[in-house]
């Protein structure tokens, strides 16, 4: 069954943007059930959300899409996340007070699911003391507030009040929706990004890895309660809060950091695209142009193989970026590097893998199990991959 987001749309001009949020949540694998307040229905229609989500839309406390079943209780129980988007000052006040004045606030009273609020309103309303006190109350109870942005709001005034970006709202839902204890008490070491092998002080050998898959694995493992050491080559990403970030540049530095980090680890995942070769010698000064030149390269240590040698009992999951003979290439690496499993990416496809936001993987286990992890956002793929690995490790 898909994870359900109950989306409460309240009466702000930004109500139309809840459509994009709903679509993006569905793209990320959620089932979205919308609930419109009476004032929201003045801006957008229930029919619009019904068509978008393919699910009944609730607007009134007595709505009963399944005859004889109390929708507010069913939806409250089914919700993995409650999202209020956009959230008006009034909706925030009602939710903070614990009252229920319409269908969504009734569901919220009955639900134990985490709540995400995405406020959108006039900047003076947003910064007003009662509104800020109400938000603080909700935060104290565990709600996450996706702060509105600075800019020009619908009434023409400037300030903080514009609904946050679709990406920021969806990211908050994903984080809340996948919180679990599956990896509680486990220490996971994850490598991410490319490595850089210097040729001279200004030039290096590297590759196209963006680091996104490794960072999403770190984020997902943290959501599942693990402690995470993220050993990252040079990337333009922000590490997820709570990860112990070790920045490295070259393959040799990455190897040293990994061998230290795995000493007390329960799992190592090698998502980094480690450069296979480095220059035999790094020129101390910038190399001047003087006709054709030859660069002598030497093979880098294989980080996963060395980790396996150092701790043969440690489960290690590698990645295989293949363009041809995918299955064979992936399985060979399991044997060669002493892996528990390997995640195979078909890097000849443009829609997934390198630098893309989505991925699709085939997970080959050393004992022959093959699991397809369907195309989705890299975060979703990370969650599915970790869930399968944790199950196979009997965690
Ligand atoms: N890897 C590593 N150390 C290296 C090279 C790769 O730990 N020096 C890890 C990667 O992090 C990845 C896996 O090994 O998890 C597969 O890397 P890949 O480059 O695809 O495989 P190679 O062993 O380099 O084989 P080839 O390039 O010949 O396909």
Coordinates of C-alpha atoms and ligand atoms in Angstrom, one line a residue:
X1 CA 0.0 0.0 0.0
X2 CA 1.2 3.5 -0.8
X3 CA 2.0 5.9 2.0
X4 CA -0.8 8.4 2.4
X5 CA -0.4 12.2 2.7
X6 CA -3.5 13.9 3.9
X7 CA -3.2 17.4 2.4
X8 CA -5.1 20.1 4.1
X9 CA -5.6 23.1 1.7
X10 CA -6.7 26.3 3.5
X11 CA -7.9 29.6 2.1
X12 CA -4.8 31.5 0.9
X13 CA -4.2 32.8 -2.6
X14 CA -1.4 30.2 -2.7
X15 CA -4.0 27.4 -2.7
X16 CA -3.4 26.8 -6.4
X17 CA 0.2 25.9 -5.7
X18 CA -1.0 23.0 -3.6
X19 CA -1.8 21.3 -7.0
X20 CA 1.9 21.2 -7.8
X21 CA 2.8 20.0 -4.4
X22 CA 0.2 17.2 -4.7
X23 CA 1.6 16.2 -8.1
X24 CA 5.2 16.2 -6.9
X25 CA 4.2 14.1 -3.8
X26 CA 2.5 11.6 -6.1
X27 CA 5.7 11.5 -8.3
X28 CA 7.5 10.6 -5.1
X29 CA 5.3 7.6 -4.6
X30 CA 2.8 9.0 -2.1
X31 CA -1.0 8.7 -2.3
X32 CA -2.4 12.2 -1.8
X33 CA -5.8 12.7 -0.2
X34 CA -6.9 16.3 -0.2
X35 CA -9.1 18.1 2.2
X36 CA -10.3 21.6 1.4
X37 CA -11.4 24.2 3.9
X38 CA -14.5 26.2 2.9
X39 CA -12.3 29.3 2.1
X40 CA -9.9 27.2 0.1
X41 CA -12.8 26.0 -2.0
X42 CA -13.3 29.7 -2.9
X43 CA -9.9 29.7 -4.6
X44 CA -9.7 26.2 -6.0
X45 CA -12.3 23.5 -6.6
X46 CA -12.6 20.0 -5.0
X47 CA -13.0 18.7 -8.6
X48 CA -9.5 20.0 -9.5
X49 CA -7.9 18.0 -6.6
X50 CA -10.1 15.0 -7.3
X51 CA -8.9 14.9 -10.9
X52 CA -5.3 15.5 -9.9
X53 CA -5.1 12.9 -7.1
X54 CA -7.6 10.3 -8.4
X55 CA -9.1 10.2 -4.8
X56 CA -12.2 11.6 -3.2
X57 CA -11.8 15.1 -1.8
X58 CA -13.3 16.0 1.6
X59 CA -14.7 19.5 2.3
X60 CA -17.3 18.9 5.0
X61 CA -17.1 17.1 8.3
X62 CA -20.0 14.9 7.3
X63 CA -18.4 13.8 4.0
X64 CA -18.4 10.0 3.8
X65 CA -16.8 8.7 0.6
X66 CA -17.1 5.1 1.9
X67 CA -20.7 4.5 3.1
X68 CA -20.9 3.8 6.8
X69 CA -17.3 4.6 7.5
X70 CA -16.2 7.8 9.4
X71 CA -13.9 9.4 7.0
X72 CA -12.2 11.6 9.6
X73 CA -11.1 8.5 11.5
X74 CA -10.1 6.5 8.5
X75 CA -8.0 9.3 7.0
X76 CA -6.5 10.1 10.4
X77 CA -5.4 6.4 10.7
X78 CA -4.2 6.0 7.1
X79 CA -2.1 9.2 7.1
X80 CA 1.7 8.7 7.2
X81 CA 2.0 12.5 7.1
X82 CA -0.4 15.4 7.5
X83 CA 0.5 18.4 5.4
X84 CA -1.2 21.8 5.6
X85 CA -0.4 23.7 2.4
X86 CA -0.9 26.5 2.2
X87 CA -1.5 27.1 5.9
X88 CA -3.4 30.4 6.8
X89 CA -3.0 32.2 10.1
X90 CA -6.5 31.0 11.0
X91 CA -5.7 27.3 10.3
X92 CA -2.5 27.6 12.3
X93 CA -4.5 29.2 15.2
X94 CA -7.1 26.4 15.1
X95 CA -4.6 23.6 15.0
X96 CA -2.5 25.2 17.8
X97 CA -5.6 25.5 20.0
X98 CA -6.5 21.9 19.4
X99 CA -10.0 22.9 18.2
X100 CA -11.6 21.5 15.1
X101 CA -13.6 23.7 12.9
X102 CA -13.7 21.7 9.6
X103 CA -12.8 18.3 8.2
X104 CA -9.0 18.8 8.1
X105 CA -8.7 20.0 11.7
X106 CA -10.9 17.2 12.8
X107 CA -8.7 14.7 11.1
X108 CA -5.6 16.4 12.7
X109 CA -7.2 15.9 16.1
X110 CA -7.6 12.2 15.6
X111 CA -4.2 11.5 14.0
X112 CA -0.8 10.8 15.5
X113 CA 0.9 11.3 12.1
X114 CA 3.7 13.9 11.9
X115 CA 2.4 17.3 10.7
X116 CA 4.1 19.7 8.2
X117 CA 2.9 23.3 7.9
X118 CA 3.6 25.4 4.9
X119 CA 2.3 28.9 5.8
X120 CA 1.5 31.5 3.2
X121 CA 0.0 34.9 4.1
X122 CA 0.7 38.6 4.4
X123 CA 4.1 39.3 6.0
X124 CA 2.6 41.3 8.9
X125 CA 0.1 38.4 9.6
X126 CA 3.0 36.0 9.5
X127 CA 5.3 37.9 11.9
X128 CA 2.4 38.8 14.3
X129 CA 2.9 37.7 17.8
X130 CA -0.2 35.5 18.0
X131 CA 0.8 33.7 14.8
X132 CA 4.4 33.2 15.9
X133 CA 3.2 31.9 19.3
X134 CA 0.9 29.5 17.6
X135 CA 3.7 28.2 15.3
X136 CA 5.9 27.8 18.3
X137 CA 3.2 25.8 20.1
X138 CA 2.9 23.5 17.0
X139 CA 6.7 23.1 16.8
X140 CA 6.8 22.2 20.4
X141 CA 4.4 19.4 19.7
X142 CA 6.7 18.1 16.8
X143 CA 5.2 19.9 13.8
X144 CA 7.6 21.0 11.1
X145 CA 7.2 24.5 9.7
X146 CA 8.4 25.0 6.2
X147 CA 9.2 28.7 6.5
X148 CA 7.6 31.0 3.9
X149 CA 10.0 32.9 1.6
X150 CA 10.7 36.7 1.3
X151 CA 9.3 38.5 -1.6
X152 CA 6.2 40.2 -3.0
X153 CA 3.0 38.5 -1.7
X154 CA -0.4 38.5 -3.4
X155 CA -1.6 41.8 -1.7
X156 CA 1.4 43.6 -3.2
X157 CA 3.4 44.0 0.0
X158 CA 7.0 42.8 0.4
X159 CA 8.2 40.5 3.2
X160 CA 8.3 37.0 4.5
X161 CA 5.0 35.3 3.5
X162 CA 5.3 33.6 0.1
X163 CA 4.7 29.9 0.2
X164 CA 8.0 27.9 0.3
X165 CA 9.1 26.1 -2.9
X166 CA 7.4 22.9 -3.9
X167 CA 10.8 21.2 -3.5
X168 CA 11.3 22.4 0.1
X169 CA 7.7 21.3 1.0
X170 CA 8.1 17.9 -0.6
X171 CA 11.5 17.3 1.1
X172 CA 9.9 18.0 4.5
X173 CA 7.2 15.5 3.8
X174 CA 9.7 12.9 2.7
X175 CA 11.8 13.4 5.8
X176 CA 8.8 13.1 8.1
X177 CA 7.2 10.2 6.1
X178 CA 10.1 7.8 6.3
X179 CA 11.1 8.3 9.9
X180 CA 11.5 4.8 11.4
X181 CA 13.6 2.8 13.8
X182 CA 14.8 0.2 11.3
X183 CA 18.4 1.2 11.7
X184 CA 18.3 2.5 15.3
X185 CA 21.6 1.8 17.1
X186 CA 23.5 0.9 13.8
X187 CA 26.5 2.8 12.5
X188 CA 26.6 3.1 8.7
X189 CA 29.6 4.4 6.7
X190 CA 28.7 5.9 3.3
X191 CA 31.1 7.1 0.6
X192 CA 29.8 9.7 -1.8
X193 CA 30.8 11.8 -4.8
X194 CA 33.8 11.7 -7.0
X195 CA 37.4 11.8 -6.0
X196 CA 39.9 14.2 -7.5
X197 CA 43.4 13.1 -8.4
X198 CA 45.7 16.0 -8.8
X199 CA 48.0 16.3 -11.9
X200 CA 49.5 19.7 -10.9
X201 CA 48.3 22.4 -8.5
X202 CA 45.4 23.5 -10.8
X203 CA 44.4 20.3 -12.7
X204 CA 43.0 17.0 -11.7
X205 CA 41.4 13.8 -13.0
X206 CA 37.8 13.3 -11.8
X207 CA 34.4 12.1 -13.0
X208 CA 30.7 13.1 -13.4
X209 CA 29.4 11.9 -10.0
X210 CA 27.3 14.6 -8.3
X211 CA 27.2 12.7 -4.9
X212 CA 23.4 12.9 -4.8
X213 CA 22.8 9.1 -4.4
X214 CA 25.3 8.9 -1.5
X215 CA 23.9 12.0 0.2
X216 CA 20.3 10.6 -0.1
X217 CA 21.4 7.3 1.3
X218 CA 22.9 9.2 4.3
X219 CA 19.6 11.2 4.7
X220 CA 17.5 8.0 4.5
X221 CA 19.7 6.1 7.0
X222 CA 19.5 9.0 9.4
X223 CA 15.7 8.9 9.0
X224 CA 15.8 5.2 9.9
X225 CA 17.6 6.0 13.2
X226 CA 21.2 5.1 12.1
X227 CA 24.3 7.1 13.0
X228 CA 26.0 8.0 9.7
X229 CA 29.5 8.8 8.8
X230 CA 29.4 10.4 5.3
X231 CA 32.8 10.3 3.6
X232 CA 32.5 12.7 0.7
X233 CA 34.6 13.7 -2.2
X234 CA 34.2 17.3 -3.5
X235 CA 30.5 17.9 -4.2
X236 CA 28.2 20.9 -4.2
X237 CA 25.7 19.5 -1.7
X238 CA 24.8 20.2 1.9
X239 CA 25.2 17.2 4.1
X240 CA 22.0 16.1 5.9
X241 CA 21.7 17.3 9.5
X242 CA 23.0 14.8 11.9
X243 CA 25.6 13.1 9.6
X244 CA 29.2 13.0 10.6
X245 CA 30.7 14.5 7.5
X246 CA 34.3 13.7 6.5
X247 CA 35.5 15.7 3.5
X248 CA 38.2 14.1 1.3
X249 CA 39.7 14.9 -2.1
X250 CA 41.7 11.9 -3.4
X251 CA 41.0 8.2 -3.5
X252 CA 43.8 7.6 -1.0
X253 CA 42.4 10.1 1.4
X254 CA 39.0 8.4 1.0
X255 CA 40.5 5.0 1.7
X256 CA 42.2 6.2 4.9
X257 CA 39.0 7.9 6.1
X258 CA 36.9 4.7 5.4
X259 CA 39.4 2.4 7.1
X260 CA 39.2 4.5 10.2
X261 CA 35.4 4.9 10.1
X262 CA 34.5 1.2 9.6
X263 CA 36.3 0.1 12.8
X264 CA 33.0 0.2 14.7
X265 CA 30.6 0.2 11.8
X266 CA 27.7 -2.2 11.1
X267 CA 27.5 -1.5 7.3
X268 CA 29.6 0.2 4.6
X269 CA 28.0 1.5 1.5
X270 CA 30.3 2.6 -1.3
X271 CA 28.4 5.1 -3.4
X272 CA 31.4 7.1 -4.4
X273 CA 32.7 7.1 -7.9
X274 CA 36.3 6.6 -7.0
X275 CA 38.8 7.5 -9.7
X276 CA 40.5 4.3 -10.7
X277 CA 43.8 6.0 -11.5
X278 CA 46.0 8.8 -10.3
X279 CA 49.1 10.5 -11.7
X280 CA 52.3 8.7 -10.8
X281 CA 53.6 12.1 -9.5
X282 CA 51.9 15.4 -8.9
X283 CA 53.8 18.2 -10.6
X284 CA 54.7 20.7 -7.9
X285 CA 54.2 23.7 -10.3
X286 CA 51.5 24.2 -13.0
X287 CA 52.6 22.2 -16.1
X288 CA 53.3 24.5 -19.0
X289 CA 52.1 23.7 -22.5
X290 CA 54.9 22.3 -24.7
X291 CA 53.4 20.2 -27.5
X292 CA 51.9 16.7 -27.0
X293 CA 52.4 15.2 -23.6
X294 CA 52.0 11.8 -21.9
X295 CA 50.6 11.4 -18.5
X296 CA 51.7 8.3 -16.5
X297 CA 48.9 6.9 -14.3
X298 CA 49.0 4.4 -11.5
X299 CA 46.0 2.4 -10.2
X300 CA 44.3 3.6 -7.0
X301 CA 43.7 1.2 -4.1
X302 CA 40.2 -0.3 -4.2
X303 CA 38.5 1.0 -1.1
X304 CA 35.9 -1.7 -0.8
X305 CA 38.4 -4.5 -1.3
X306 CA 40.7 -3.1 1.3
X307 CA 37.7 -2.6 3.7
X308 CA 36.8 -6.2 3.2
X309 CA 40.3 -7.3 3.9
X310 CA 40.4 -5.2 7.1
X311 CA 37.0 -6.4 8.4
X312 CA 35.9 -9.5 6.5
X313 CA 32.7 -9.9 8.6
X314 CA 31.5 -6.3 7.8
X315 CA 28.6 -6.3 5.2
X316 CA 29.6 -4.1 2.3
X317 CA 27.3 -2.8 -0.4
X318 CA 28.9 -1.4 -3.6
X319 CA 27.6 0.3 -6.6
X320 CA 28.3 -0.7 -10.2
X321 CA 28.0 1.9 -12.9
X322 CA 27.6 -0.2 -16.0
X323 CA 26.9 0.6 -19.7
X324 CA 27.1 -3.0 -21.1
X325 CA 26.6 -6.5 -19.9
X326 CA 25.1 -5.1 -16.7
X327 CA 24.4 -8.3 -14.7
X328 CA 27.7 -9.9 -15.4
X329 CA 29.6 -6.7 -14.5
X330 CA 27.7 -6.3 -11.2
X331 CA 28.1 -9.9 -10.2
X332 CA 31.8 -10.0 -11.0
X333 CA 32.3 -7.0 -8.6
X334 CA 30.6 -8.9 -5.8
X335 CA 33.2 -11.6 -6.0
X336 CA 36.1 -9.4 -6.7
X337 CA 35.5 -7.0 -3.8
X338 CA 33.9 -9.4 -1.2
X339 CA 30.5 -7.6 -1.2
X340 CA 27.3 -8.5 0.6
X341 CA 25.4 -6.8 -2.3
X342 CA 25.8 -4.4 -5.2
X343 CA 23.5 -1.8 -6.6
X344 CA 23.7 -1.7 -10.4
X345 CA 23.0 1.6 -12.2
X346 CA 22.6 1.6 -16.0
X347 CA 24.6 4.7 -16.7
X348 CA 23.9 4.6 -20.4
X349 CA 20.4 5.9 -19.6
X350 CA 20.1 9.7 -19.5
X351 CA 17.0 9.8 -17.2
X352 CA 18.7 8.2 -14.2
X353 CA 22.1 8.0 -12.6
X354 CA 24.8 10.6 -13.1
X355 CA 23.6 14.0 -11.9
X356 CA 19.9 13.1 -12.4
X357 CA 17.5 13.5 -9.5
X358 CA 16.0 10.1 -10.2
X359 CA 17.5 6.7 -10.2
X360 CA 16.6 3.1 -10.8
X361 CA 18.7 0.2 -9.5
X362 CA 19.0 -3.5 -9.6
X363 CA 20.2 -4.8 -6.2
X364 CA 22.2 -8.1 -6.6
X365 CA 23.0 -9.9 -3.4
X366 CA 25.9 -12.3 -3.0
X367 CA 23.5 -15.2 -2.4
X368 CA 21.8 -14.7 -5.7
X369 CA 18.8 -12.6 -4.7
X370 CA 17.9 -9.9 -7.3
X371 CA 15.7 -7.0 -6.3
X372 CA 14.6 -4.3 -8.7
X373 CA 14.3 -0.9 -7.2
X374 CA 11.9 1.0 -9.4
X375 CA 12.6 4.4 -10.9
X376 CA 11.9 7.2 -8.4
X377 CA 13.6 10.1 -6.6
X378 CA 17.0 9.3 -5.3
X379 CA 15.7 9.6 -1.8
X380 CA 12.9 7.0 -2.4
X381 CA 15.4 4.7 -4.1
X382 CA 17.7 5.1 -1.0
X383 CA 14.8 4.2 1.3
X384 CA 13.9 1.1 -0.7
X385 CA 17.5 0.0 -0.9
X386 CA 18.1 0.4 2.8
X387 CA 14.9 -1.3 3.8
X388 CA 15.8 -4.3 1.7
X389 CA 19.4 -4.4 3.0
X390 CA 18.2 -4.1 6.6
X391 CA 15.7 -6.9 6.1
X392 CA 18.4 -9.1 4.6
X393 CA 20.7 -8.4 7.5
X394 CA 17.8 -9.4 9.9
X395 CA 17.9 -5.9 11.5
Ligands
LIG1 N1 35.3 1.5 -5.7 C1 36.2 1.6 -4.6 N2 37.5 1.9 -4.9 C2 38.0 2.1 -6.1 C3 37.1 2.0 -7.2 C4 35.7 1.7 -6.9 O1 35.9 1.4 -3.5 N3 39.2 2.4 -6.3 C5 33.9 1.2 -5.4 C6 32.9 2.2 -5.8 O2 32.6 3.1 -4.7 C7 31.7 1.3 -6.1 C8 32.3 0.0 -6.7 O3 33.6 0.0 -6.1 O4 31.0 1.0 -5.0 C9 32.4 -0.1 -8.2 O5 33.1 0.8 -8.8 P1 33.4 0.8 -10.4 O6 34.3 2.0 -10.7 O7 32.1 0.8 -11.1 O8 34.1 -0.6 -10.6 P2 35.6 -0.9 -10.8 O9 36.0 -1.9 -9.8 O10 36.4 0.3 -10.9 O11 35.5 -1.7 -12.2 P3 35.4 -1.1 -13.7 O12 35.7 0.4 -13.6 O13 36.5 -1.8 -14.4 O14 34.0 -1.4 -14.1

